[in-house]
mmCIF file of C-alpha atoms and ligand atoms in Angstrom:
data_model
loop_
_atom_site.group_PDB
_atom_site.id
_atom_site.type_symbol
_atom_site.label_atom_id
_atom_site.label_comp_id
_atom_site.label_asym_id
_atom_site.label_seq_id
_atom_site.Cartn_x
_atom_site.Cartn_y
_atom_site.Cartn_z
ATOM 1 C CA MET T 1 -0.056 0.137 -0.045
ATOM 2 C CA THR T 2 0.788 3.622 -0.895
ATOM 3 C CA SER T 3 1.229 5.494 1.929
ATOM 4 C CA ILE T 4 -0.150 9.351 2.395
ATOM 5 C CA SER T 5 2.899 10.951 2.101
ATOM 6 C CA GLU T 6 4.101 8.765 -1.342
ATOM 7 C CA ARG T 7 0.421 10.042 -2.800
ATOM 8 C CA LEU T 8 0.892 13.111 -1.975
ATOM 9 C CA GLN T 9 4.746 13.426 -3.840
ATOM 10 C CA ALA T 10 3.016 12.019 -6.380
ATOM 11 C CA ILE T 11 -0.181 14.291 -6.708
ATOM 12 C CA ARG T 12 2.818 17.481 -6.401
ATOM 13 C CA GLU T 13 4.375 16.167 -9.009
ATOM 14 C CA ALA T 14 1.899 15.398 -11.423
ATOM 15 C CA MET T 15 0.382 19.659 -10.965
ATOM 16 C CA HIS T 16 3.921 20.937 -11.270
ATOM 17 C CA LYS T 17 4.448 18.807 -14.674
ATOM 18 C CA ALA T 18 0.544 20.230 -15.527
ATOM 19 C CA GLU T 19 1.917 23.959 -14.827
ATOM 20 C CA ARG T 20 5.590 23.913 -16.708
ATOM 21 C CA GLU T 21 3.441 22.384 -19.478
ATOM 22 C CA ALA T 22 0.446 24.992 -19.610
ATOM 23 C CA GLY T 23 3.695 27.673 -19.520
ATOM 24 C CA ARG T 24 2.898 28.650 -15.798
ATOM 25 C CA PRO T 25 5.038 28.843 -12.784
ATOM 26 C CA GLU T 26 5.912 25.951 -10.948
ATOM 27 C CA GLY T 27 4.011 25.667 -7.600
ATOM 28 C CA GLU T 28 1.493 28.359 -8.266
ATOM 29 C CA VAL T 29 -0.911 25.833 -7.448
ATOM 30 C CA HIS T 30 -2.468 25.018 -4.346
ATOM 31 C CA LEU T 31 -3.138 21.535 -3.187
ATOM 32 C CA LEU T 32 -6.314 21.776 -0.974
ATOM 33 C CA ALA T 33 -6.454 18.396 0.165
ATOM 34 C CA VAL T 34 -10.100 16.791 0.381
ATOM 35 C CA SER T 35 -10.420 15.352 3.875
ATOM 36 C CA LYS T 36 -14.133 14.382 4.374
ATOM 37 C CA THR T 37 -14.818 10.564 5.634
ATOM 38 C CA LYS T 38 -11.227 10.641 6.973
ATOM 39 C CA PRO T 39 -9.697 10.215 10.068
ATOM 40 C CA ALA T 40 -7.787 12.721 12.005
ATOM 41 C CA ALA T 41 -4.553 10.519 12.039
ATOM 42 C CA ASP T 42 -4.758 11.243 8.136
ATOM 43 C CA ILE T 43 -4.896 14.766 7.909
ATOM 44 C CA ARG T 44 -2.143 14.502 10.806
ATOM 45 C CA ALA T 45 -0.218 12.364 8.631
ATOM 46 C CA ALA T 46 -0.912 14.694 5.246
ATOM 47 C CA HIS T 47 0.651 17.953 7.222
ATOM 48 C CA ALA T 48 3.761 16.108 8.435
ATOM 49 C CA ALA T 49 4.267 15.567 4.658
ATOM 50 C CA GLY T 50 3.954 19.137 4.085
ATOM 51 C CA GLN T 51 -0.116 19.868 3.326
ATOM 52 C CA ALA T 52 -1.172 22.558 4.952
ATOM 53 C CA ARG T 53 -4.857 22.868 3.683
ATOM 54 C CA PHE T 54 -7.286 21.006 3.864
ATOM 55 C CA GLY T 55 -10.574 20.846 2.898
ATOM 56 C CA GLU T 56 -13.792 19.082 4.450
ATOM 57 C CA ASN T 57 -17.387 18.402 3.543
ATOM 58 C CA TYR T 58 -20.062 17.828 6.097
ATOM 59 C CA VAL T 59 -19.376 20.272 9.473
ATOM 60 C CA GLN T 60 -19.576 17.769 12.840
ATOM 61 C CA GLU T 61 -17.092 16.054 11.186
ATOM 62 C CA ALA T 62 -15.340 18.564 10.588
ATOM 63 C CA LEU T 63 -15.869 20.494 14.215
ATOM 64 C CA GLY T 64 -14.647 16.866 15.532
ATOM 65 C CA LYS T 65 -11.511 16.500 13.730
ATOM 66 C CA MET T 66 -10.876 20.298 14.439
ATOM 67 C CA ALA T 67 -10.912 19.794 17.810
ATOM 68 C CA GLU T 68 -8.339 17.115 17.719
ATOM 69 C CA LEU T 69 -5.722 18.962 15.481
ATOM 70 C CA THR T 70 -5.561 22.048 17.305
ATOM 71 C CA ASP T 71 -2.162 21.887 17.712
ATOM 72 C CA LEU T 72 -1.498 22.047 13.775
ATOM 73 C CA PRO T 73 -1.809 25.716 12.200
ATOM 74 C CA LEU T 74 -4.188 23.998 9.388
ATOM 75 C CA GLU T 75 -6.082 26.350 7.041
ATOM 76 C CA TRP T 76 -9.735 24.956 6.724
ATOM 77 C CA HIS T 77 -11.789 25.216 3.867
ATOM 78 C CA PHE T 78 -15.851 24.432 4.045
ATOM 79 C CA ILE T 79 -16.371 22.871 0.072
ATOM 80 C CA GLY T 80 -19.581 21.156 0.950
ATOM 81 C CA PRO T 81 -23.014 22.091 0.060
ATOM 82 C CA ILE T 82 -23.718 24.655 2.857
ATOM 83 C CA GLN T 83 -27.695 24.456 5.205
ATOM 84 C CA SER T 84 -28.628 28.075 6.552
ATOM 85 C CA ASN T 85 -28.553 26.035 9.693
ATOM 86 C CA LYS T 86 -25.008 25.690 9.350
ATOM 87 C CA THR T 87 -24.013 28.616 8.615
ATOM 88 C CA ARG T 88 -22.795 29.337 12.082
ATOM 89 C CA PRO T 89 -20.367 27.130 13.003
ATOM 90 C CA ILE T 90 -19.120 26.937 9.236
ATOM 91 C CA ALA T 91 -18.582 30.735 9.342
ATOM 92 C CA GLU T 92 -16.971 30.798 12.954
ATOM 93 C CA HIS T 93 -14.350 27.798 12.378
ATOM 94 C CA PHE T 94 -13.421 27.305 8.516
ATOM 95 C CA HIS T 95 -10.715 30.204 7.058
ATOM 96 C CA TRP T 96 -13.164 29.378 3.332
ATOM 97 C CA VAL T 97 -15.827 28.482 1.658
ATOM 98 C CA HIS T 98 -16.016 27.490 -1.526
ATOM 99 C CA GLY T 99 -19.615 26.154 -2.224
ATOM 100 C CA ILE T 100 -21.829 29.967 -1.742
ATOM 101 C CA ASP T 101 -24.229 29.841 -4.973
ATOM 102 C CA ARG T 102 -27.307 31.973 -2.974
ATOM 103 C CA LEU T 103 -27.196 35.343 -1.470
ATOM 104 C CA LYS T 104 -28.874 33.955 1.676
ATOM 105 C CA ILE T 105 -26.078 31.821 2.951
ATOM 106 C CA ALA T 106 -23.089 34.611 2.014
ATOM 107 C CA GLN T 107 -25.620 37.240 3.952
ATOM 108 C CA ARG T 108 -26.415 34.249 6.588
ATOM 109 C CA LEU T 109 -21.876 33.471 6.636
ATOM 110 C CA SER T 110 -21.159 37.698 7.034
ATOM 111 C CA ASP T 111 -23.787 37.997 9.833
ATOM 112 C CA ALA T 112 -21.871 35.171 11.420
ATOM 113 C CA ARG T 113 -18.022 36.257 11.286
ATOM 114 C CA PRO T 114 -16.522 36.567 14.484
ATOM 115 C CA ASP T 115 -15.125 40.367 14.086
ATOM 116 C CA THR T 116 -12.059 38.655 15.910
ATOM 117 C CA LEU T 117 -11.121 36.800 12.995
ATOM 118 C CA PRO T 118 -10.325 38.065 9.674
ATOM 119 C CA PRO T 119 -13.293 38.217 6.771
ATOM 120 C CA LEU T 120 -13.865 34.408 5.167
ATOM 121 C CA GLN T 121 -12.615 34.380 1.968
ATOM 122 C CA VAL T 122 -15.438 32.828 -0.466
ATOM 123 C CA CYS T 123 -16.146 31.461 -3.911
ATOM 124 C CA ILE T 124 -19.192 31.497 -5.598
ATOM 125 C CA GLU T 125 -19.737 28.201 -7.376
ATOM 126 C CA VAL T 126 -20.739 27.741 -10.662
ATOM 127 C CA ASN T 127 -22.451 25.607 -12.784
ATOM 128 C CA VAL T 128 -20.901 25.202 -16.174
ATOM 129 C CA SER T 129 -22.371 21.846 -17.272
ATOM 130 C CA GLY T 130 -25.818 22.950 -17.107
ATOM 131 C CA GLU T 131 -28.710 20.068 -16.331
ATOM 132 C CA ALA T 132 -25.892 17.710 -14.705
ATOM 133 C CA SER T 133 -25.406 19.311 -11.579
ATOM 134 C CA LYS T 134 -28.192 20.595 -9.601
ATOM 135 C CA GLU T 135 -25.493 23.112 -7.364
ATOM 136 C CA GLY T 136 -24.435 26.284 -8.513
ATOM 137 C CA VAL T 137 -25.751 29.383 -9.600
ATOM 138 C CA ALA T 138 -25.794 29.505 -13.678
ATOM 139 C CA PRO T 139 -23.297 31.447 -15.690
ATOM 140 C CA GLY T 140 -25.590 34.525 -16.150
ATOM 141 C CA GLU T 141 -26.227 34.823 -12.708
ATOM 142 C CA VAL T 142 -22.725 34.799 -11.502
ATOM 143 C CA LEU T 143 -22.531 39.042 -11.754
ATOM 144 C CA GLU T 144 -25.496 39.663 -9.784
ATOM 145 C CA LEU T 145 -24.693 37.533 -7.137
ATOM 146 C CA ALA T 146 -20.837 38.753 -7.312
ATOM 147 C CA ARG T 147 -21.774 42.435 -6.855
ATOM 148 C CA ALA T 148 -24.255 41.643 -3.777
ATOM 149 C CA ILE T 149 -21.656 39.410 -2.143
ATOM 150 C CA ALA T 150 -19.651 42.152 -2.247
ATOM 151 C CA GLY T 151 -21.223 44.016 -0.436
ATOM 152 C CA LEU T 152 -20.970 41.730 2.506
ATOM 153 C CA PRO T 153 -18.576 43.035 5.393
ATOM 154 C CA ARG T 154 -17.265 40.070 6.404
ATOM 155 C CA LEU T 155 -16.535 37.929 3.431
ATOM 156 C CA ARG T 156 -13.438 38.708 0.481
ATOM 157 C CA LEU T 157 -15.441 37.196 -2.115
ATOM 158 C CA ARG T 158 -11.940 35.812 -3.915
ATOM 159 C CA GLY T 159 -13.017 33.790 -6.702
ATOM 160 C CA LEU T 160 -14.943 31.476 -8.387
ATOM 161 C CA MET T 161 -15.230 27.149 -7.566
ATOM 162 C CA THR T 162 -17.014 24.822 -9.931
ATOM 163 C CA ILE T 163 -17.599 20.660 -10.155
ATOM 164 C CA PRO T 164 -17.981 19.756 -13.599
ATOM 165 C CA ALA T 165 -20.375 16.545 -14.680
ATOM 166 C CA PRO T 166 -17.346 13.701 -14.135
ATOM 167 C CA THR T 167 -15.616 12.277 -17.155
ATOM 168 C CA ARG T 168 -12.625 10.625 -18.663
ATOM 169 C CA ASP T 169 -12.172 12.206 -21.710
ATOM 170 C CA ILE T 170 -9.651 15.118 -21.503
ATOM 171 C CA ALA T 171 -10.826 16.953 -24.106
ATOM 172 C CA LEU T 172 -14.180 17.418 -22.556
ATOM 173 C CA GLN T 173 -12.737 18.073 -19.167
ATOM 174 C CA HIS T 174 -11.624 21.220 -20.370
ATOM 175 C CA GLN T 175 -14.860 22.650 -21.710
ATOM 176 C CA PRO T 176 -15.991 23.491 -18.042
ATOM 177 C CA PHE T 177 -12.967 24.670 -16.716
ATOM 178 C CA ARG T 178 -12.435 26.939 -19.796
ATOM 179 C CA MET T 179 -15.914 28.659 -19.149
ATOM 180 C CA LEU T 180 -15.074 29.332 -15.097
ATOM 181 C CA ARG T 181 -12.189 31.023 -16.949
ATOM 182 C CA GLU T 182 -13.561 33.061 -18.856
ATOM 183 C CA LEU T 183 -16.518 34.286 -16.420
ATOM 184 C CA GLN T 184 -13.659 35.099 -13.937
ATOM 185 C CA ALA T 185 -12.178 37.298 -16.497
ATOM 186 C CA THR T 186 -15.556 39.120 -17.771
ATOM 187 C CA LEU T 187 -16.190 39.627 -13.745
ATOM 188 C CA ASN T 188 -12.872 41.343 -13.575
ATOM 189 C CA GLN T 189 -13.171 43.032 -16.436
ATOM 190 C CA GLN T 190 -16.826 44.328 -14.573
ATOM 191 C CA GLY T 191 -14.214 45.473 -11.668
ATOM 192 C CA PHE T 192 -14.029 42.495 -9.530
ATOM 193 C CA ALA T 193 -10.765 41.144 -8.306
ATOM 194 C CA LEU T 194 -10.852 37.980 -8.226
ATOM 195 C CA ASP T 195 -7.299 35.893 -8.470
ATOM 196 C CA THR T 196 -8.778 32.326 -7.592
ATOM 197 C CA LEU T 197 -10.292 29.735 -9.390
ATOM 198 C CA SER T 198 -11.279 26.671 -7.293
ATOM 199 C CA MET T 199 -10.983 23.583 -10.153
ATOM 200 C CA GLY T 200 -10.190 20.147 -10.512
ATOM 201 C CA MET T 201 -10.248 16.518 -8.202
ATOM 202 C CA SER T 202 -8.819 13.638 -8.275
ATOM 203 C CA GLU T 203 -9.944 12.887 -11.515
ATOM 204 C CA ASP T 204 -9.043 16.233 -13.513
ATOM 205 C CA PHE T 205 -6.895 18.213 -12.072
ATOM 206 C CA PRO T 206 -4.861 18.561 -14.577
ATOM 207 C CA ALA T 207 -6.827 20.197 -17.262
ATOM 208 C CA ALA T 208 -8.196 22.304 -14.588
ATOM 209 C CA ILE T 209 -4.479 23.374 -13.951
ATOM 210 C CA ALA T 210 -3.778 23.590 -17.997
ATOM 211 C CA GLU T 211 -6.896 26.326 -17.942
ATOM 212 C CA GLY T 212 -5.897 27.808 -15.058
ATOM 213 C CA ALA T 213 -7.236 26.241 -11.567
ATOM 214 C CA THR T 214 -5.382 28.401 -8.693
ATOM 215 C CA ILE T 215 -6.706 26.014 -6.173
ATOM 216 C CA VAL T 216 -7.061 22.309 -6.928
ATOM 217 C CA ARG T 217 -9.538 19.805 -4.709
ATOM 218 C CA VAL T 218 -8.042 16.321 -4.529
ATOM 219 C CA GLY T 219 -9.241 13.908 -1.948
ATOM 220 C CA SER T 220 -9.269 10.038 -3.125
ATOM 221 C CA ALA T 221 -5.688 10.749 -5.213
ATOM 222 C CA ILE T 222 -4.443 11.438 -1.138
ATOM 223 C CA PHE T 223 -6.528 9.854 1.012
ATOM 224 C CA GLY T 224 -7.559 6.622 -1.056
ATOM 225 C CA ALA T 225 -11.279 5.611 -1.868
ATOM 226 C CA ARG T 226 -14.193 6.613 0.071
ATOM 227 C CA PRO T 227 -17.098 4.809 1.067
ATOM 228 C CA ALA T 228 -19.853 5.884 -1.153
ATOM 229 C CA LYS T 229 -23.033 6.063 1.532
ATOM 230 C CA LEU T 230 -21.615 7.857 4.235
ATOM 231 C CA LYS T 231 -23.243 11.124 2.834
ATOM 232 C CA GLU T 232 -26.405 11.265 4.402
ATOM 233 C CA ASP T 233 -25.031 10.250 8.600
ATOM 234 C CA LEU T 234 -22.184 12.992 8.287
ATOM 235 C CA SER T 235 -23.863 16.058 6.897
HETATM 236 C C1 PLP D 301 -15.072 14.508 -2.757
HETATM 237 C C2 PLP D 301 -15.130 16.220 -3.026
HETATM 238 C C3 PLP D 301 -13.432 16.719 -3.973
HETATM 239 C C4 PLP D 301 -12.677 15.307 -4.341
HETATM 240 O O1 PLP D 301 -12.933 14.713 -4.985
HETATM 241 P P1 PLP D 301 -11.814 13.305 -5.125
HETATM 242 O O2 PLP D 301 -11.877 13.150 -6.883
HETATM 243 O O3 PLP D 301 -11.737 12.863 -3.963
HETATM 244 O O4 PLP D 301 -10.339 14.266 -5.411
HETATM 245 C C5 PLP D 301 -13.141 18.058 -3.886
HETATM 246 N N1 PLP D 301 -14.260 19.118 -4.250
HETATM 247 C C6 PLP D 301 -15.251 18.427 -3.919
HETATM 248 C C7 PLP D 301 -16.454 20.268 -3.832
HETATM 249 C C8 PLP D 301 -15.922 17.522 -3.291
HETATM 250 O O5 PLP D 301 -17.165 17.418 -2.569
#
């Protein structure tokens, strides 16, 4: 069996290769290690191998692991769907939130973000795959949502995030990532200064890096396959 540290090393090398091939500086893209359903011990092992950013999808599960890992200087990213009754613990315990697709959620996060912490760093989730996905705003609605979020005092809008329909066809993988990058450019022309594209997972991060990803969210390629059915139990 390959260890977490060996798999992390392999991912970093694959990321560097994708960066070189895209003519981007090596090390420019941030790796978010998606540790949902995995124990705190796995996060500790990844941290020992140089990993500091972790992504979690389920609030209660994440809070339990955070409590076990308070001795480590970790950066926590909430990447799951956000229920409005969970906005307070998210605003109190995470550094980043990637999946914002409704103003109401953004308002609640801003209201609940403690003054003692820096603003919550957020991305708008965009549905660039059409019907294949239920989450995320339609591309045509991003500008309006971005304007509203930019006015919220305790959030800092950093960029866009997407979870495209999975495909092993490399050419098809590029399409939604390119769309997200073009959408970012459009928003920046409208006066935003978005610096983040959160896109790419275990199966498609090289394509995402080729299209301009600044954060790739990689889970199973680092920590191994996840149990299929845990989702409901953990949210
Ligand atoms: C689970 C998850 C990932 C990681 O998926 P892998 O295929 O295991 O790399 C990335 N992003 C989001 C939003 C996820 O829910």
